[in-house]
XYZ file of C-alpha atoms in Angstrom:
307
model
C 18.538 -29.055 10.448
C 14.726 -29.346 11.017
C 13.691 -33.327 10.083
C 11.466 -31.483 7.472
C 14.682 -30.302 5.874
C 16.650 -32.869 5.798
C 13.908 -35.027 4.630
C 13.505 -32.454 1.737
C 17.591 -32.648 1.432
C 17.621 -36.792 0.890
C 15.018 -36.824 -1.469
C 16.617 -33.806 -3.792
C 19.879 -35.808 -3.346
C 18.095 -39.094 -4.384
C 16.123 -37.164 -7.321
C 19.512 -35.699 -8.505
C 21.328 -39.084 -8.577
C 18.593 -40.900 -10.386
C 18.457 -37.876 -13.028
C 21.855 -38.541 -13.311
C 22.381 -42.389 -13.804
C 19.460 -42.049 -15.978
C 20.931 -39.361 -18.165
C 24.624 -41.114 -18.208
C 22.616 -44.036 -19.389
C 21.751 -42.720 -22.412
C 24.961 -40.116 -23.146
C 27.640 -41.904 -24.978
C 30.195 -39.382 -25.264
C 30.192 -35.666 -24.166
C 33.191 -34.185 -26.602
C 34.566 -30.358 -27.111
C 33.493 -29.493 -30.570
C 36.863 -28.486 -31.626
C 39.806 -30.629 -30.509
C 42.015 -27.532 -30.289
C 41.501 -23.184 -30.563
C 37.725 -22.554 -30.931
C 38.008 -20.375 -34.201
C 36.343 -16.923 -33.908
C 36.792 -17.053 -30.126
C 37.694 -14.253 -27.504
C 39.825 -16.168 -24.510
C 37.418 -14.907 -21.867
C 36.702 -17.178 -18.196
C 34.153 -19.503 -18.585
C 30.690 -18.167 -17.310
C 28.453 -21.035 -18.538
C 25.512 -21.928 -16.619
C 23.188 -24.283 -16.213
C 19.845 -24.417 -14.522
C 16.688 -26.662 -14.913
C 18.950 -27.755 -18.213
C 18.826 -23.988 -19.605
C 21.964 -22.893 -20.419
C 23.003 -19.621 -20.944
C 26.398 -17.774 -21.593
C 27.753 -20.662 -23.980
C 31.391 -20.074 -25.185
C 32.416 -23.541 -25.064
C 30.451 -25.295 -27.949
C 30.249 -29.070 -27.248
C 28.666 -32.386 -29.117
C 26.898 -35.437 -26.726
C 26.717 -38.270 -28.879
C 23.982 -40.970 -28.499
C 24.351 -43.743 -30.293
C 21.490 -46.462 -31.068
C 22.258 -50.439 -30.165
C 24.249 -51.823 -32.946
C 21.315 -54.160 -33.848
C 19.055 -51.493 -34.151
C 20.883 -49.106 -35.614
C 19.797 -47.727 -39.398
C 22.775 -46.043 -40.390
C 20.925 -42.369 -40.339
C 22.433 -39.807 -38.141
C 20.717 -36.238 -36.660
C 22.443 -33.423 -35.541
C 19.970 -31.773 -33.246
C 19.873 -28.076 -32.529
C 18.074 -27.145 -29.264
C 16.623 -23.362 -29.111
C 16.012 -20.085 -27.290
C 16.137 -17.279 -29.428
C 20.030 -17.173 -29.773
C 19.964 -16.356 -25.756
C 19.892 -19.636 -24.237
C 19.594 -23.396 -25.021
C 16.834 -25.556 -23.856
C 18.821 -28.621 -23.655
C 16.632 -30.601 -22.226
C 13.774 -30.483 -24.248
C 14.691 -29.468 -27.170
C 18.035 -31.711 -27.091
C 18.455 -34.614 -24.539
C 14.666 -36.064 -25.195
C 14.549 -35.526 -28.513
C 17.812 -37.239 -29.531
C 17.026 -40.462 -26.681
C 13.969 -40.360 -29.208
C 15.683 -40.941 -32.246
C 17.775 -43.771 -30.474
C 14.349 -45.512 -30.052
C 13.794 -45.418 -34.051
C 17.643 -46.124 -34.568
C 18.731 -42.878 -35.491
C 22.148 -42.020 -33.976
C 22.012 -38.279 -32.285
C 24.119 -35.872 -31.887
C 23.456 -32.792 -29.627
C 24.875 -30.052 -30.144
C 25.426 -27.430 -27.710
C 26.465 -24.036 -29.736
C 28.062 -20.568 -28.726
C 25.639 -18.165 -28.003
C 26.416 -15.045 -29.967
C 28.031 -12.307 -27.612
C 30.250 -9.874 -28.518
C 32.860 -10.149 -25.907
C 33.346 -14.035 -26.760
C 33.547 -13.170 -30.039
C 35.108 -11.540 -32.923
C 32.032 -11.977 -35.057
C 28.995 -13.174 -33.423
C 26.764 -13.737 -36.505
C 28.897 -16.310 -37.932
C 29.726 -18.340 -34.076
C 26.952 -20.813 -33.883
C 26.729 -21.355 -38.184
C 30.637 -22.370 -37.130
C 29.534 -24.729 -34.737
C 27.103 -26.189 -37.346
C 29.305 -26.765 -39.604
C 31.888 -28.082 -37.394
C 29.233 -30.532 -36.166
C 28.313 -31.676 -39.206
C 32.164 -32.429 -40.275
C 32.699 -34.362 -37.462
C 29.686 -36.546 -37.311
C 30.830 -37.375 -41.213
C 34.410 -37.810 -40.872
C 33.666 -40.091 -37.836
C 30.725 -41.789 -39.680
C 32.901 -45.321 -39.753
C 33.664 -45.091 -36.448
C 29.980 -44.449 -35.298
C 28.648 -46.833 -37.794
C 27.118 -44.051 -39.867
C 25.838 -43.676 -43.496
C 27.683 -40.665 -44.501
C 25.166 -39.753 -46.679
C 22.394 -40.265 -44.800
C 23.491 -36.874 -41.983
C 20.643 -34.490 -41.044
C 20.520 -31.841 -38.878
C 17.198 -30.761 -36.868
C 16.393 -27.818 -35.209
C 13.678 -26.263 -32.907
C 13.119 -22.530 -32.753
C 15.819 -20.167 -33.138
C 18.009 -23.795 -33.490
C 16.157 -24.468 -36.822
C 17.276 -21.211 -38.042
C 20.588 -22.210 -37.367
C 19.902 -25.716 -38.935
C 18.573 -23.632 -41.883
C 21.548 -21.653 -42.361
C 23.751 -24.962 -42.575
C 21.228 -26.638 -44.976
C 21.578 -22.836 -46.958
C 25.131 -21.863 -46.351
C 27.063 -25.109 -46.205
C 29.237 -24.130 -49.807
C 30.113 -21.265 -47.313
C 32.800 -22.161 -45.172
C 33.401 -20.681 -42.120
C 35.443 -23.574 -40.718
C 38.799 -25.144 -40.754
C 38.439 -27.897 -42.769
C 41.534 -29.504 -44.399
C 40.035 -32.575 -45.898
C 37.732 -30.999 -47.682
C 34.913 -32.459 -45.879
C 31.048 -32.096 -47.279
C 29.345 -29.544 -45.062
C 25.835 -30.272 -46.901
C 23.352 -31.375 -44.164
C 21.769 -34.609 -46.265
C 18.065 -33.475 -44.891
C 16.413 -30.569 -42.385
C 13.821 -31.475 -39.740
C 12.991 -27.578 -38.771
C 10.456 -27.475 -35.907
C 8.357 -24.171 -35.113
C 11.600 -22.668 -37.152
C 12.443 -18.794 -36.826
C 13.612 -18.849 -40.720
C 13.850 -15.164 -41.691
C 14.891 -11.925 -40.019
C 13.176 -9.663 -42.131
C 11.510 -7.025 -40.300
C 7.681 -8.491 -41.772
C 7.682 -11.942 -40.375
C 11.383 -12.422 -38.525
C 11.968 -13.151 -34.978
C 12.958 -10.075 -33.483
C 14.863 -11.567 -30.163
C 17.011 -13.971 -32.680
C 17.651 -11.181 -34.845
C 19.003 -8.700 -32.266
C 21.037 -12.036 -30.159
C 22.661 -12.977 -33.531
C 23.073 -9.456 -35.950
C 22.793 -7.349 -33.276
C 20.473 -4.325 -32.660
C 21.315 -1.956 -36.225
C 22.162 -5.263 -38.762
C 23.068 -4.208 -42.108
C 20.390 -5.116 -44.732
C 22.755 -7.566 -46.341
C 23.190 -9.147 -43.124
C 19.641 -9.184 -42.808
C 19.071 -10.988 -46.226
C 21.906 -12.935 -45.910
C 20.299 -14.245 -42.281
C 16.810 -14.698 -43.914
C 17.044 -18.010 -45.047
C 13.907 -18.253 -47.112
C 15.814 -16.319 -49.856
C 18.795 -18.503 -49.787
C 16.815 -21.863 -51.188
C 18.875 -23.370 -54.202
C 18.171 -26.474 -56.252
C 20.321 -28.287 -54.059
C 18.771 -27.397 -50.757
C 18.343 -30.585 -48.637
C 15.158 -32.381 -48.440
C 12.966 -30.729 -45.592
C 10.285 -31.391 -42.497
C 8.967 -28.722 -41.390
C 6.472 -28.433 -38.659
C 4.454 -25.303 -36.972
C 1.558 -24.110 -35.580
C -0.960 -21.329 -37.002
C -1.778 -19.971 -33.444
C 2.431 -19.701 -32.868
C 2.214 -15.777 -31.574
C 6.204 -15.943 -31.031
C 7.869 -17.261 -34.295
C 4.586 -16.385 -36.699
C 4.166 -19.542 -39.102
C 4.972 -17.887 -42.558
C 8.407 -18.821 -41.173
C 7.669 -21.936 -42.475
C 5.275 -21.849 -44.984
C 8.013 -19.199 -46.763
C 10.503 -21.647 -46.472
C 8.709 -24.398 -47.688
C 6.999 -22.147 -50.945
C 10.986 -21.488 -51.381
C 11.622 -25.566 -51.504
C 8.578 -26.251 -53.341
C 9.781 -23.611 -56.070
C 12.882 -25.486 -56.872
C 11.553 -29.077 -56.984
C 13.308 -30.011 -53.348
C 11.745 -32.575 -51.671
C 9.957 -31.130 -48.452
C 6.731 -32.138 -46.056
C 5.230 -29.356 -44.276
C 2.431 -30.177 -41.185
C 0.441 -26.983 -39.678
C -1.604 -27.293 -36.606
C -4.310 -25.246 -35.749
C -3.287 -25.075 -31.963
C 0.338 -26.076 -30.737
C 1.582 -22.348 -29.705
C 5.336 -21.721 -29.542
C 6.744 -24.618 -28.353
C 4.262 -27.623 -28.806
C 3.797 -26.934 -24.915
C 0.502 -29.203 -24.796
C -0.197 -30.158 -28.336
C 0.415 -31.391 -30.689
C 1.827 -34.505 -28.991
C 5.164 -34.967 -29.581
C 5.063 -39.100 -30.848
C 2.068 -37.053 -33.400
C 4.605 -34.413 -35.177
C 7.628 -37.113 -34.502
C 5.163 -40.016 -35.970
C 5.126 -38.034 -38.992
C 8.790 -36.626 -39.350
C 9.908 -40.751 -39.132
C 7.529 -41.328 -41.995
C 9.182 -38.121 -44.295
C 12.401 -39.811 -43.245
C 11.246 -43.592 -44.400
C 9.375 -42.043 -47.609
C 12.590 -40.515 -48.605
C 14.735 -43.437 -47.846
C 16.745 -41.622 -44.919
C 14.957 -44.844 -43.080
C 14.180 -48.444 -44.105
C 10.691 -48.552 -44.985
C 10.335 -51.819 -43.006
């Protein structure tokens, strides 16, 4: 080995260890979502991968927990839902940051790694990751003691393709798709839905969600049933939404549908367009800006302390 290489070698090494001891850190517990058979599952070999925190092929749905320092800690939990169009998960970004974030306001986080829809892992693939949703959601509650956790203070947040899935629990939750013996509440208590795909209607849907989740020919009740903008009740959770106008992927009537929806039944909801931002919030807005603003919706509604 050249000293170039090996020079290149060490430092990749050293890179990877820091990464790591910075990550462990911050993860508090990496758990299997379900302590025993994955409901809705097809035993097939594990072909999960992971690279430059993208993973793809998920058919083992796990939660990381990160919990905030007791004497910080505010009682409010978030469930957070990374994206990629129902093909892949950006962990990183989307997940790992964002919940170290909420540590740093005293918001306990919960990532949540969900089954990518596939048909040969399972037996329906439109109703895999709502499972793991809900599943999420009854575990963070019935371990809410445990965690020091205001069960009624339980959100769930997603980006992307993940806030369509943190739609459809905040839409579907008297649905349940779950075993769930004690009769746990499935109702999200509040939505954070950033750059959301929220409907898969053929005017404004995502079609790359749409085809991952349904499938290429979806029925039109599946369709409408997916589209979450026409599943708003009066007891809807309270909502943040966030998007940009110039978002050429996920256009922003996603949102602005979802949040005329809210509006029309009296549920509380905040709704902040940028001009620029793109798919993604790539280089703007900065994230403490739309963040800044989703910890204020939280403290106005009195998912925070105001102090």
């Amino acid at each position: 080995m050249t000293p170039r290489k090996a020079f290149s070698t060490t430092l990749g090494f050293c890179i990877l260890l820091i990464s790591s001891s910075t990550f462990q850190a911050f993860a508090q517990t990496v758990m299997p979502l379900y302590p025993d058979k994955i409901p809705n599952s097809i035993h097939v070999p594990d072909e999960e991968t992971n690279v430059d925190q993208i993973a793809r092929k998920v058919s083992r749905p796990t939660l990381t927990v990160y919990l905030p320092p007791a004497s910080a800690a505010t009682g409010a939990a978030v469930i957070v839902c990374p994206g990629g169009g129902y093909g892949v998960l950006v962990m990183e970004r989307e997940g790992h940051q964002v919940a170290k974030a909420l540590n740093k306001a005293g918001i306990a986080a919960m990532v949540l790694k969900y089954r990518l829809p596939e048909d040969k892992i399972m037996s329906d693939k439109s109703l895999g990751p709502l499972q793991d949703a809900q599943q999420a959601i009854k575990t963070v509650r019935e371990q809410a003691e445990k965690w020091k956790i205001n069960p009624a203070k339980i959100g769930i947040m997603g980006f992307s393709a993940g806030g369509h899935l943190a739609a459809t629990a905040g839409t579907h939750y008297d649905s349940t798709f779950i075993a769930n013996p004690m009769k746990t509440s499935l109702r999200p208590d509040f939505m954070i839905l950033v750059y959301p795909v929220i409907s898969l209607m053929d005017i404004i849907g995502h079609k790359g969600s749409s085809s991952n989740l349904l499938g290429k020919t979806p029925t039109k009740e599946k369709l409408k049933y997916f589209s979450n903008e026409l599943q708003v009740t009066k007891s809807t959770p309270p909502t943040f939404l966030t998007h940009a106008g110039d978002d050429t992927v996920v256009p922003v009537s996603n949102s602005i549908q979802f949040y005329e929806a809210l509006n029309g039944v009296g549920i509380p909801a905040d709704m902040h367009i940028y001009s620029k931002g793109e798919h993604g919030y790539l280089k703007t807005p900065a994230f403490s800006e739309w963040f800044g603003r989703c910890l204020h919706w939280m403290k106005v509604n009195e998912f925070l302390p105001s102090k």
